[in-house]
Amino acid sequence: LAGTENGDIVQQLEYRISRLEGVLRLNKMITESGGKIFASNGKRADFDATVEKCKEAGGSIATPRNPGENDAILYFVKYFNTYAYLGINQSLIPGKFHLLNGAPLSYTNWYSNEPSGKGEE
């Protein structure tokens, strides 16, 4: 009996999560790429506040690692008509960038002569 009850609870949770994801998608607050969920509330914040809010939500600031993830981030940029912070920092060497944890970048998709720090990246 206990196994059946646990199975019912799991089914109920999966159903409720599915419904919640559907509502968030309808409200243009989440999108998915490669099994990862990308989310935004569309509000403006500075970089540090963005990093902190992502942590509070149990996630991390978006860092595109492939074209699909880049498109997921771009979805919010276009929908909210704004820029997006990424989990990337410039190193001590100008023009060289790395992930927030110090790991090297394995994917970039910048326009020519970017990043320039002028919001065109």
PDB file of C-alpha atoms in Angstrom:
ATOM      1  CA  LEU A   1       0.000   0.000   0.000  1.00  0.00           C
ATOM      2  CA  ALA A   2       2.781   2.442   0.877  1.00  0.00           C
ATOM      3  CA  GLY A   3       4.305   2.053  -2.581  1.00  0.00           C
ATOM      4  CA  THR A   4       0.971   2.819  -4.247  1.00  0.00           C
ATOM      5  CA  GLU A   5       0.441   5.873  -2.067  1.00  0.00           C
ATOM      6  CA  ASN A   6       3.919   7.168  -2.929  1.00  0.00           C
ATOM      7  CA  GLY A   7       3.230   6.539  -6.609  1.00  0.00           C
ATOM      8  CA  ASP A   8      -0.017   8.509  -6.379  1.00  0.00           C
ATOM      9  CA  ILE A   9       1.771  11.399  -4.676  1.00  0.00           C
ATOM     10  CA  VAL A  10       4.484  11.414  -7.338  1.00  0.00           C
ATOM     11  CA  GLN A  11       1.839  11.403 -10.099  1.00  0.00           C
ATOM     12  CA  GLN A  12       0.004  14.287  -8.445  1.00  0.00           C
ATOM     13  CA  LEU A  13       3.225  16.279  -8.125  1.00  0.00           C
ATOM     14  CA  GLU A  14       4.194  15.618 -11.745  1.00  0.00           C
ATOM     15  CA  TYR A  15       0.733  16.734 -12.869  1.00  0.00           C
ATOM     16  CA  ARG A  16       0.849  19.916 -10.801  1.00  0.00           C
ATOM     17  CA  ILE A  17       4.374  20.767 -11.972  1.00  0.00           C
ATOM     18  CA  SER A  18       3.289  20.207 -15.576  1.00  0.00           C
ATOM     19  CA  ARG A  19       0.333  22.568 -15.116  1.00  0.00           C
ATOM     20  CA  LEU A  20       2.511  25.189 -13.448  1.00  0.00           C
ATOM     21  CA  GLU A  21       5.060  25.018 -16.266  1.00  0.00           C
ATOM     22  CA  GLY A  22       2.203  25.444 -18.752  1.00  0.00           C
ATOM     23  CA  VAL A  23       0.973  28.583 -17.007  1.00  0.00           C
ATOM     24  CA  LEU A  24       4.483  30.028 -16.854  1.00  0.00           C
ATOM     25  CA  ARG A  25       4.978  29.316 -20.570  1.00  0.00           C
ATOM     26  CA  LEU A  26       1.689  31.047 -21.386  1.00  0.00           C
ATOM     27  CA  ASN A  27       2.835  34.067 -19.392  1.00  0.00           C
ATOM     28  CA  LYS A  28       6.159  34.071 -21.304  1.00  0.00           C
ATOM     29  CA  MET A  29       8.119  33.560 -18.086  1.00  0.00           C
ATOM     30  CA  ILE A  30       9.924  30.309 -18.945  1.00  0.00           C
ATOM     31  CA  THR A  31      11.362  28.554 -21.961  1.00  0.00           C
ATOM     32  CA  GLU A  32      13.410  25.378 -22.306  1.00  0.00           C
ATOM     33  CA  SER A  33      16.476  24.189 -24.137  1.00  0.00           C
ATOM     34  CA  GLY A  34      18.238  20.854 -23.829  1.00  0.00           C
ATOM     35  CA  GLY A  35      16.383  19.890 -20.668  1.00  0.00           C
ATOM     36  CA  LYS A  36      17.249  23.172 -18.931  1.00  0.00           C
ATOM     37  CA  ILE A  37      14.567  25.655 -17.971  1.00  0.00           C
ATOM     38  CA  PHE A  38      15.319  29.339 -18.485  1.00  0.00           C
ATOM     39  CA  ALA A  39      13.153  31.802 -16.582  1.00  0.00           C
ATOM     40  CA  SER A  40      12.696  35.536 -16.205  1.00  0.00           C
ATOM     41  CA  ASN A  41      10.275  37.838 -14.470  1.00  0.00           C
ATOM     42  CA  GLY A  42      11.089  40.559 -16.996  1.00  0.00           C
ATOM     43  CA  LYS A  43      12.089  43.064 -14.324  1.00  0.00           C
ATOM     44  CA  ARG A  44      15.241  45.147 -14.550  1.00  0.00           C
ATOM     45  CA  ALA A  45      17.944  44.604 -11.953  1.00  0.00           C
ATOM     46  CA  ASP A  46      21.677  45.089 -11.667  1.00  0.00           C
ATOM     47  CA  PHE A  47      24.073  42.196 -12.223  1.00  0.00           C
ATOM     48  CA  ASP A  48      24.635  41.320  -8.555  1.00  0.00           C
ATOM     49  CA  ALA A  49      20.889  41.382  -7.788  1.00  0.00           C
ATOM     50  CA  THR A  50      20.277  39.154 -10.815  1.00  0.00           C
ATOM     51  CA  VAL A  51      22.869  36.614  -9.653  1.00  0.00           C
ATOM     52  CA  GLU A  52      21.345  36.630  -6.144  1.00  0.00           C
ATOM     53  CA  LYS A  53      17.744  36.198  -7.384  1.00  0.00           C
ATOM     54  CA  CYS A  54      18.819  33.261  -9.534  1.00  0.00           C
ATOM     55  CA  LYS A  55      20.452  31.617  -6.493  1.00  0.00           C
ATOM     56  CA  GLU A  56      17.348  32.254  -4.369  1.00  0.00           C
ATOM     57  CA  ALA A  57      15.269  30.488  -7.024  1.00  0.00           C
ATOM     58  CA  GLY A  58      17.582  27.463  -6.861  1.00  0.00           C
ATOM     59  CA  GLY A  59      19.276  28.145 -10.174  1.00  0.00           C
ATOM     60  CA  SER A  60      22.061  30.227 -11.617  1.00  0.00           C
ATOM     61  CA  ILE A  61      22.387  33.123 -14.000  1.00  0.00           C
ATOM     62  CA  ALA A  62      22.132  31.993 -17.603  1.00  0.00           C
ATOM     63  CA  THR A  63      25.312  31.143 -19.466  1.00  0.00           C
ATOM     64  CA  PRO A  64      24.758  29.947 -23.020  1.00  0.00           C
ATOM     65  CA  ARG A  65      26.750  26.807 -23.768  1.00  0.00           C
ATOM     66  CA  ASN A  66      25.331  26.108 -27.232  1.00  0.00           C
ATOM     67  CA  PRO A  67      23.106  27.721 -29.895  1.00  0.00           C
ATOM     68  CA  GLY A  68      19.887  26.347 -28.340  1.00  0.00           C
ATOM     69  CA  GLU A  69      20.638  27.867 -24.960  1.00  0.00           C
ATOM     70  CA  ASN A  70      21.668  31.107 -26.664  1.00  0.00           C
ATOM     71  CA  ASP A  71      18.266  31.161 -28.407  1.00  0.00           C
ATOM     72  CA  ALA A  72      16.473  30.508 -25.096  1.00  0.00           C
ATOM     73  CA  ILE A  73      18.141  33.586 -23.592  1.00  0.00           C
ATOM     74  CA  LEU A  74      17.498  35.612 -26.732  1.00  0.00           C
ATOM     75  CA  TYR A  75      13.793  34.711 -26.405  1.00  0.00           C
ATOM     76  CA  PHE A  76      13.602  36.856 -23.248  1.00  0.00           C
ATOM     77  CA  VAL A  77      15.715  39.646 -24.727  1.00  0.00           C
ATOM     78  CA  LYS A  78      13.281  39.941 -27.621  1.00  0.00           C
ATOM     79  CA  TYR A  79      10.094  39.402 -25.622  1.00  0.00           C
ATOM     80  CA  PHE A  80      10.943  41.959 -22.922  1.00  0.00           C
ATOM     81  CA  ASN A  81      12.848  44.222 -25.358  1.00  0.00           C
ATOM     82  CA  THR A  82      15.839  44.506 -23.063  1.00  0.00           C
ATOM     83  CA  TYR A  83      19.335  43.170 -22.503  1.00  0.00           C
ATOM     84  CA  ALA A  84      20.243  40.080 -20.495  1.00  0.00           C
ATOM     85  CA  TYR A  85      23.059  39.553 -18.070  1.00  0.00           C
ATOM     86  CA  LEU A  86      25.095  36.404 -18.615  1.00  0.00           C
ATOM     87  CA  GLY A  87      27.199  34.368 -16.203  1.00  0.00           C
ATOM     88  CA  ILE A  88      30.386  35.597 -17.847  1.00  0.00           C
ATOM     89  CA  ASN A  89      33.113  37.949 -16.603  1.00  0.00           C
ATOM     90  CA  GLN A  90      36.018  39.617 -18.327  1.00  0.00           C
ATOM     91  CA  SER A  91      39.353  38.307 -17.099  1.00  0.00           C
ATOM     92  CA  LEU A  92      42.307  40.467 -16.134  1.00  0.00           C
ATOM     93  CA  ILE A  93      43.386  40.248 -19.774  1.00  0.00           C
ATOM     94  CA  PRO A  94      41.255  42.670 -21.824  1.00  0.00           C
ATOM     95  CA  GLY A  95      39.101  40.875 -24.378  1.00  0.00           C
ATOM     96  CA  LYS A  96      39.347  37.526 -22.596  1.00  0.00           C
ATOM     97  CA  PHE A  97      36.287  36.173 -20.806  1.00  0.00           C
ATOM     98  CA  HIS A  98      35.449  33.276 -18.488  1.00  0.00           C
ATOM     99  CA  LEU A  99      32.503  31.821 -16.596  1.00  0.00           C
ATOM    100  CA  LEU A 100      31.722  33.213 -13.136  1.00  0.00           C
ATOM    101  CA  ASN A 101      33.385  30.166 -11.576  1.00  0.00           C
ATOM    102  CA  GLY A 102      36.595  30.935 -13.511  1.00  0.00           C
ATOM    103  CA  ALA A 103      36.199  28.173 -16.107  1.00  0.00           C
ATOM    104  CA  PRO A 104      37.013  29.100 -19.715  1.00  0.00           C
ATOM    105  CA  LEU A 105      34.228  29.794 -22.188  1.00  0.00           C
ATOM    106  CA  SER A 106      33.470  26.945 -24.538  1.00  0.00           C
ATOM    107  CA  TYR A 107      30.799  28.796 -26.546  1.00  0.00           C
ATOM    108  CA  THR A 108      30.448  32.376 -27.744  1.00  0.00           C
ATOM    109  CA  ASN A 109      28.195  33.954 -30.329  1.00  0.00           C
ATOM    110  CA  TRP A 110      29.199  37.583 -30.362  1.00  0.00           C
ATOM    111  CA  TYR A 111      28.990  39.954 -33.283  1.00  0.00           C
ATOM    112  CA  SER A 112      32.244  40.993 -34.928  1.00  0.00           C
ATOM    113  CA  ASN A 113      34.357  43.328 -32.733  1.00  0.00           C
ATOM    114  CA  GLU A 114      32.318  42.443 -29.661  1.00  0.00           C
ATOM    115  CA  PRO A 115      32.025  42.449 -26.756  1.00  0.00           C
ATOM    116  CA  SER A 116      32.691  46.166 -26.581  1.00  0.00           C
ATOM    117  CA  GLY A 117      30.819  46.991 -23.386  1.00  0.00           C
ATOM    118  CA  LYS A 118      28.309  49.080 -25.317  1.00  0.00           C
ATOM    119  CA  GLY A 119      25.374  46.642 -25.124  1.00  0.00           C
ATOM    120  CA  GLU A 120      25.740  45.268 -28.652  1.00  0.00           C
ATOM    121  CA  GLU A 121      27.280  41.948 -27.654  1.00  0.00           C
TER     122      GLU A 121
END
